[in-house]
Structures are given as C-alpha cells and as structure tokens.
Tab-separated table of C-alpha atoms in Angstrom:
chain	number	residue	atom	x	y	z
A	713	ASN	CA	-4.511	-181.619	-301.250
A	714	ALA	CA	-6.894	-184.299	-302.508
A	715	GLY	CA	-6.630	-186.230	-299.208
A	716	VAL	CA	-7.434	-189.940	-299.542
A	717	THR	CA	-8.611	-191.010	-302.978
A	718	GLN	CA	-10.296	-194.354	-303.618
A	719	THR	CA	-11.126	-195.894	-306.979
A	720	PRO	CA	-13.469	-197.185	-308.204
A	721	LYS	CA	-16.514	-195.783	-306.342
A	722	PHE	CA	-18.723	-198.690	-307.399
A	723	GLN	CA	-17.950	-202.209	-308.631
A	724	VAL	CA	-19.896	-205.359	-309.400
A	725	LEU	CA	-17.965	-208.624	-309.514
A	726	LYS	CA	-18.913	-212.181	-310.251
A	727	THR	CA	-18.067	-214.853	-307.713
A	728	GLY	CA	-14.497	-216.022	-308.240
A	729	GLN	CA	-13.266	-212.921	-310.014
A	730	SER	CA	-10.325	-210.953	-308.650
A	731	MET	CA	-9.848	-207.237	-308.513
A	732	THR	CA	-7.832	-204.472	-306.864
A	733	LEU	CA	-9.287	-201.533	-304.968
A	734	GLN	CA	-7.001	-198.537	-305.276
A	735	CYS	CA	-6.157	-196.101	-302.487
A	736	ALA	CA	-3.833	-193.117	-302.675
A	737	GLN	CA	-3.073	-190.305	-300.236
A	738	ASP	CA	-1.119	-187.109	-300.789
A	739	MET	CA	-0.569	-186.117	-297.148
A	740	ASN	CA	2.685	-188.057	-296.642
A	741	HIS	CA	1.049	-190.087	-293.881
A	742	GLU	CA	2.969	-193.126	-292.700
A	743	TYR	CA	-0.066	-195.140	-291.582
A	744	MET	CA	-2.644	-196.510	-294.013
A	745	SER	CA	-5.432	-199.003	-293.424
A	746	TRP	CA	-8.416	-200.692	-295.030
A	747	TYR	CA	-11.810	-201.149	-293.355
A	748	ARG	CA	-15.021	-202.740	-294.462
A	749	GLN	CA	-18.393	-201.418	-293.391
A	750	ASP	CA	-21.411	-203.690	-293.195
A	751	PRO	CA	-24.890	-202.739	-291.919
A	752	GLY	CA	-25.049	-202.887	-288.146
A	753	MET	CA	-21.402	-203.921	-287.858
A	754	GLY	CA	-19.527	-200.643	-287.756
A	755	LEU	CA	-16.160	-200.562	-289.506
A	756	ARG	CA	-13.850	-203.550	-289.216
A	757	LEU	CA	-10.131	-203.455	-289.946
A	758	ILE	CA	-8.932	-205.678	-292.798
A	759	HIS	CA	-5.216	-204.818	-293.176
A	760	TYR	CA	-2.978	-201.960	-292.205
A	761	SER	CA	0.491	-200.610	-292.925
A	762	VAL	CA	2.921	-198.625	-290.804
A	763	GLY	CA	5.095	-197.629	-293.760
A	764	ALA	CA	6.342	-198.624	-297.172
A	765	GLY	CA	7.152	-202.335	-297.253
A	766	ILE	CA	5.400	-203.084	-293.941
A	767	THR	CA	1.891	-204.526	-293.681
A	768	ASP	CA	-0.060	-206.501	-291.113
A	769	GLN	CA	-3.437	-208.174	-290.677
A	770	GLY	CA	-6.412	-206.657	-288.956
A	771	GLU	CA	-9.600	-208.232	-287.633
A	772	VAL	CA	-10.990	-209.653	-290.913
A	773	PRO	CA	-8.060	-210.320	-293.324
A	774	ASN	CA	-9.177	-213.560	-294.974
A	775	GLY	CA	-9.653	-213.278	-298.738
A	776	TYR	CA	-7.707	-210.023	-299.032
A	777	ASN	CA	-4.089	-209.131	-299.825
A	778	VAL	CA	-2.280	-205.831	-299.530
A	779	SER	CA	1.124	-204.399	-300.380
A	780	ARG	CA	2.748	-201.031	-299.747
A	781	SER	CA	5.507	-200.245	-302.218
A	782	THR	CA	5.250	-196.447	-301.773
A	783	THR	CA	4.134	-194.094	-299.012
A	784	GLU	CA	1.278	-192.838	-301.167
A	785	ASP	CA	-0.429	-196.044	-302.338
A	786	PHE	CA	-2.054	-198.946	-300.507
A	787	PRO	CA	-4.050	-201.215	-302.846
A	788	LEU	CA	-6.379	-203.929	-301.564
A	789	ARG	CA	-6.637	-207.110	-303.628
A	790	LEU	CA	-9.547	-209.496	-303.590
A	791	LEU	CA	-8.137	-212.854	-304.658
A	792	SER	CA	-11.339	-214.732	-305.485
A	793	ALA	CA	-14.441	-212.673	-304.758
A	794	ALA	CA	-17.226	-214.209	-302.677
A	795	PRO	CA	-20.734	-212.868	-301.938
A	796	SER	CA	-19.651	-212.427	-298.286
A	797	GLN	CA	-17.263	-209.729	-299.485
A	798	THR	CA	-20.153	-207.533	-300.630
A	799	SER	CA	-19.542	-204.414	-298.549
A	800	VAL	CA	-18.431	-200.808	-298.563
A	801	TYR	CA	-14.654	-200.512	-298.328
A	802	PHE	CA	-12.900	-197.532	-296.807
A	803	CYS	CA	-9.240	-196.646	-296.970
A	804	ALA	CA	-7.783	-194.390	-294.294
A	805	SER	CA	-4.479	-192.673	-293.661
A	806	SER	CA	-3.094	-191.215	-290.451
A	807	TYR	CA	0.023	-190.092	-288.682
A	808	LYS	CA	1.445	-189.821	-285.200
A	809	ARG	CA	2.232	-186.565	-283.449
A	810	GLY	CA	5.281	-187.635	-281.542
A	811	SER	CA	4.161	-190.974	-280.100
A	812	LEU	CA	0.430	-190.132	-280.092
A	813	ASN	CA	-2.232	-191.320	-282.493
A	814	THR	CA	-4.068	-188.529	-284.268
A	815	GLU	CA	-6.890	-188.116	-286.752
A	816	ALA	CA	-7.509	-190.788	-289.381
A	817	PHE	CA	-8.611	-189.422	-292.758
A	818	PHE	CA	-10.985	-191.605	-294.736
A	819	GLY	CA	-11.637	-191.880	-298.437
A	820	GLN	CA	-15.134	-191.721	-299.957
A	821	GLY	CA	-15.429	-195.507	-300.083
A	822	THR	CA	-15.858	-198.223	-302.707
A	823	ARG	CA	-19.216	-199.975	-302.816
A	824	LEU	CA	-18.552	-203.563	-303.931
A	825	THR	CA	-21.230	-206.076	-304.869
A	826	VAL	CA	-20.317	-209.710	-305.538
A	827	VAL	CA	-22.977	-211.702	-307.374
B	183	GLN	CA	-15.222	-209.775	-280.715
B	184	GLN	CA	-16.452	-206.196	-280.546
B	185	GLN	CA	-13.989	-204.332	-278.374
B	186	VAL	CA	-16.093	-201.183	-278.211
B	187	LYS	CA	-19.813	-201.414	-277.446
B	188	GLN	CA	-22.005	-198.507	-278.558
B	189	SER	CA	-25.598	-197.606	-277.715
B	190	PRO	CA	-28.239	-196.789	-278.725
B	191	GLN	CA	-28.366	-198.184	-282.259
B	192	SER	CA	-30.684	-195.364	-283.306
B	193	LEU	CA	-31.813	-192.102	-281.793
B	194	ILE	CA	-34.487	-189.555	-282.632
B	195	VAL	CA	-34.172	-186.095	-281.076
B	196	GLN	CA	-36.150	-182.933	-281.606
B	197	LYS	CA	-34.404	-179.815	-282.872
B	198	GLY	CA	-32.828	-178.006	-279.949
B	199	GLY	CA	-32.625	-181.114	-277.788
B	200	ILE	CA	-29.601	-182.987	-276.449
B	201	SER	CA	-28.377	-186.132	-278.210
B	202	ILE	CA	-26.438	-188.582	-276.052
B	203	ILE	CA	-24.544	-191.613	-277.374
B	204	ASN	CA	-22.687	-193.976	-275.088
B	205	CYS	CA	-19.730	-196.304	-275.559
B	206	ALA	CA	-17.987	-198.819	-273.331
B	207	TYR	CA	-14.696	-200.670	-273.718
B	208	GLU	CA	-12.837	-203.450	-271.960
B	209	ASN	CA	-9.210	-203.075	-273.057
B	210	THR	CA	-7.493	-200.763	-270.552
B	211	ALA	CA	-4.620	-200.308	-273.035
B	212	PHE	CA	-6.821	-198.058	-275.206
B	213	ASP	CA	-5.585	-194.493	-274.920
B	214	TYR	CA	-7.199	-192.573	-277.755
B	215	PHE	CA	-10.981	-192.232	-278.131
B	216	PRO	CA	-12.266	-190.483	-281.256
B	217	TRP	CA	-15.813	-189.964	-282.443
B	218	TYR	CA	-16.515	-190.044	-286.168
B	219	GLN	CA	-19.500	-188.624	-288.044
B	220	GLN	CA	-20.641	-190.178	-291.302
B	221	PHE	CA	-23.191	-188.844	-293.797
B	222	PRO	CA	-24.785	-191.172	-296.381
B	223	GLY	CA	-22.457	-191.979	-299.253
B	224	LYS	CA	-19.451	-190.397	-297.532
B	225	GLY	CA	-16.496	-191.612	-295.546
B	226	PRO	CA	-16.357	-191.090	-291.772
B	227	ALA	CA	-14.868	-187.802	-290.645
B	228	LEU	CA	-13.371	-187.020	-287.242
B	229	LEU	CA	-15.747	-185.033	-285.042
B	230	ILE	CA	-13.923	-184.846	-281.702
B	231	ALA	CA	-11.443	-186.983	-279.785
B	232	ILE	CA	-10.215	-187.374	-276.229
B	233	ARG	CA	-7.264	-188.922	-274.448
B	234	PRO	CA	-7.641	-190.547	-271.005
B	235	ASP	CA	-5.769	-187.843	-269.108
B	236	VAL	CA	-8.870	-185.607	-269.196
B	237	SER	CA	-12.488	-186.324	-268.200
B	238	GLU	CA	-14.202	-183.962	-270.618
B	239	LYS	CA	-13.552	-182.193	-273.883
B	240	LYS	CA	-15.821	-179.658	-275.530
B	241	GLU	CA	-15.776	-178.318	-279.067
B	242	GLY	CA	-18.688	-176.077	-279.885
B	243	ARG	CA	-21.927	-178.023	-279.395
B	244	PHE	CA	-20.088	-181.357	-279.085
B	245	THR	CA	-18.759	-182.715	-275.770
B	246	ILE	CA	-17.031	-185.974	-274.920
B	247	SER	CA	-17.355	-187.180	-271.326
B	248	PHE	CA	-14.807	-189.814	-270.310
B	249	ASN	CA	-14.958	-192.065	-267.242
B	250	LYS	CA	-11.723	-194.035	-267.019
B	251	SER	CA	-12.691	-196.101	-263.970
B	252	ALA	CA	-15.963	-197.199	-265.567
B	253	LYS	CA	-14.319	-197.653	-268.985
B	254	GLN	CA	-17.045	-195.579	-270.596
B	255	PHE	CA	-17.205	-192.478	-272.749
B	256	SER	CA	-20.076	-190.595	-274.289
B	257	LEU	CA	-20.842	-187.964	-276.892
B	258	HIS	CA	-23.253	-185.153	-276.080
B	259	ILE	CA	-24.624	-182.977	-278.858
B	260	MET	CA	-26.192	-179.856	-277.428
B	261	ASP	CA	-28.863	-177.854	-279.282
B	262	SER	CA	-29.152	-180.661	-281.856
B	263	GLN	CA	-29.870	-179.496	-285.418
B	264	PRO	CA	-31.354	-181.305	-288.447
B	265	GLY	CA	-27.925	-180.991	-290.081
B	266	ASP	CA	-26.545	-183.214	-287.290
B	267	SER	CA	-28.585	-186.144	-288.678
B	268	ALA	CA	-25.929	-188.718	-289.501
B	269	THR	CA	-24.385	-191.921	-288.234
B	270	TYR	CA	-21.955	-191.560	-285.342
B	271	PHE	CA	-19.229	-194.014	-284.476
B	272	CYS	CA	-17.143	-194.153	-281.351
B	273	ALA	CA	-13.740	-195.756	-281.596
B	274	ALA	CA	-10.689	-196.568	-279.544
B	275	SER	CA	-7.041	-197.220	-280.355
B	276	ILE	CA	-3.720	-197.895	-278.701
B	277	ASN	CA	-0.639	-195.758	-279.179
B	278	SER	CA	2.022	-198.253	-280.209
B	279	ASN	CA	4.862	-198.586	-282.657
B	280	SER	CA	3.188	-201.573	-284.299
B	281	GLY	CA	0.560	-199.525	-286.034
B	282	TYR	CA	-2.595	-197.522	-285.806
B	283	ALA	CA	-5.790	-199.574	-285.714
B	284	LEU	CA	-9.160	-198.083	-284.820
B	285	ASN	CA	-11.648	-200.329	-283.055
B	286	PHE	CA	-15.112	-199.012	-283.905
B	287	GLY	CA	-18.460	-199.340	-282.209
B	288	LYS	CA	-21.356	-200.458	-284.390
B	289	GLY	CA	-22.674	-196.948	-284.880
B	290	THR	CA	-25.674	-194.832	-283.910
B	291	SER	CA	-28.041	-193.456	-286.502
B	292	LEU	CA	-29.168	-190.007	-285.300
B	293	LEU	CA	-32.226	-188.272	-286.699
B	294	VAL	CA	-32.943	-184.713	-285.568
B	295	THR	CA	-36.506	-183.729	-286.393
B	296	PRO	CA	-37.455	-180.104	-287.139
C-alpha cells in the first residue's frame, strides 16, 4: 500500500493563479480531509469528506474548493491564489472502527508558495 | 478559536530525561485524543491515542495521562532519546456521523540533547 499520496510536493504560484493539489489513498478509507500547517498555528482543517459525493467545510475553507467523485481521490482547488495561502498542505484519510474514530493517515505534504 | 491549547511551545530535554507536554480542551463532546509526531519535511504520524474511558495509556516509552474532570491530557516520554527530537501535536475529535475532524494544538518542538 502506498498510503496517502500527495502531488506535487512543491509549487510556486503567482497571485491570482489557480491550481489543484492532488490527494489519493489506496486504503479504502471513507473519510478524507485537507489541513494547512502554518508556523506556530498547528494544523487547521480546510475541508473534509465523509464519502464519495459528500463534502463539508472545516475551520478555514475560504478560497478553497473540494470534490469527492471517488473513494480514492480528494483534490483541493485554489480558485485564485493569494499570498495568505502560502502554507504546507496535508491530506489525510481515516476510517471508523464501528462508531469510533481511529488513526488518521497523513500524506507527505505539499509546500505551496504564492508570490 | 483554538479548541485545544498546548504547552510548552518548545522543550529541551537531556538524553535519558522525561519530556512532558500538556494539552487542555474546553469542548466536553471530544471523545478521542491522539498525539501525533512530525519530523521535518514529513507528514504527522500517530504516536499514541486515548479515549476518555481510561485515565492512562502506555505504549513503550510513551504515556498519555488523561484527566476528564480537568479537561486536560498530557504526553510523557520516558528515557527521552535524540531520535525523539520532533514536533508533537495533541489533538481532539468527536465521534459523529457527520465526519472526522481533528482539532490540533499548536505543537511543541522537542529537542533531546545527547
């Protein structure tokens, strides 16, 4: 199993450009989520999904869109990049054991710089 | 606002010493409390987790202590090693059908000196 795979690893964008961060998991997990990590801020939830076709907003959703057409993939779209979106982005997948939350598996991250 | 408060922000411990990181939360609906370890350039990885029906959980040199009435939990790393140098995040989540969202603390940068 590859686990959670994120592409690209690094990206530089100009202000106003759009792009899609890719995330794929091969563990058949129903839950997927996107976090951003900024120095001194921990990880903050952007969007999450409880299954194919179902998404919802997290703590910091503005400027980002998501969709979940398959169980495996959960891309994150930046509509019009701004310098405030310079961050490290992590995708995670997880599952429930019965009704209980369990381990979330994280990708290696995408380091995005917006100039 | 930050739902999970973590301290200290940074910690330096000598090899063989005990590292202690503390977290506090307000939302009594939280019922899953994991700790994640992150090395530079890598994604966070689960270290150990606890549910509120127990007050302590130990896995090797790592122990979580949980105080439900005080709404606090802590990570203890016994016999700390240089290889433990990393950033540690506490987190909390709610078991619900509406999703799985982790609320993270801001992180503690641990340095274990030889």
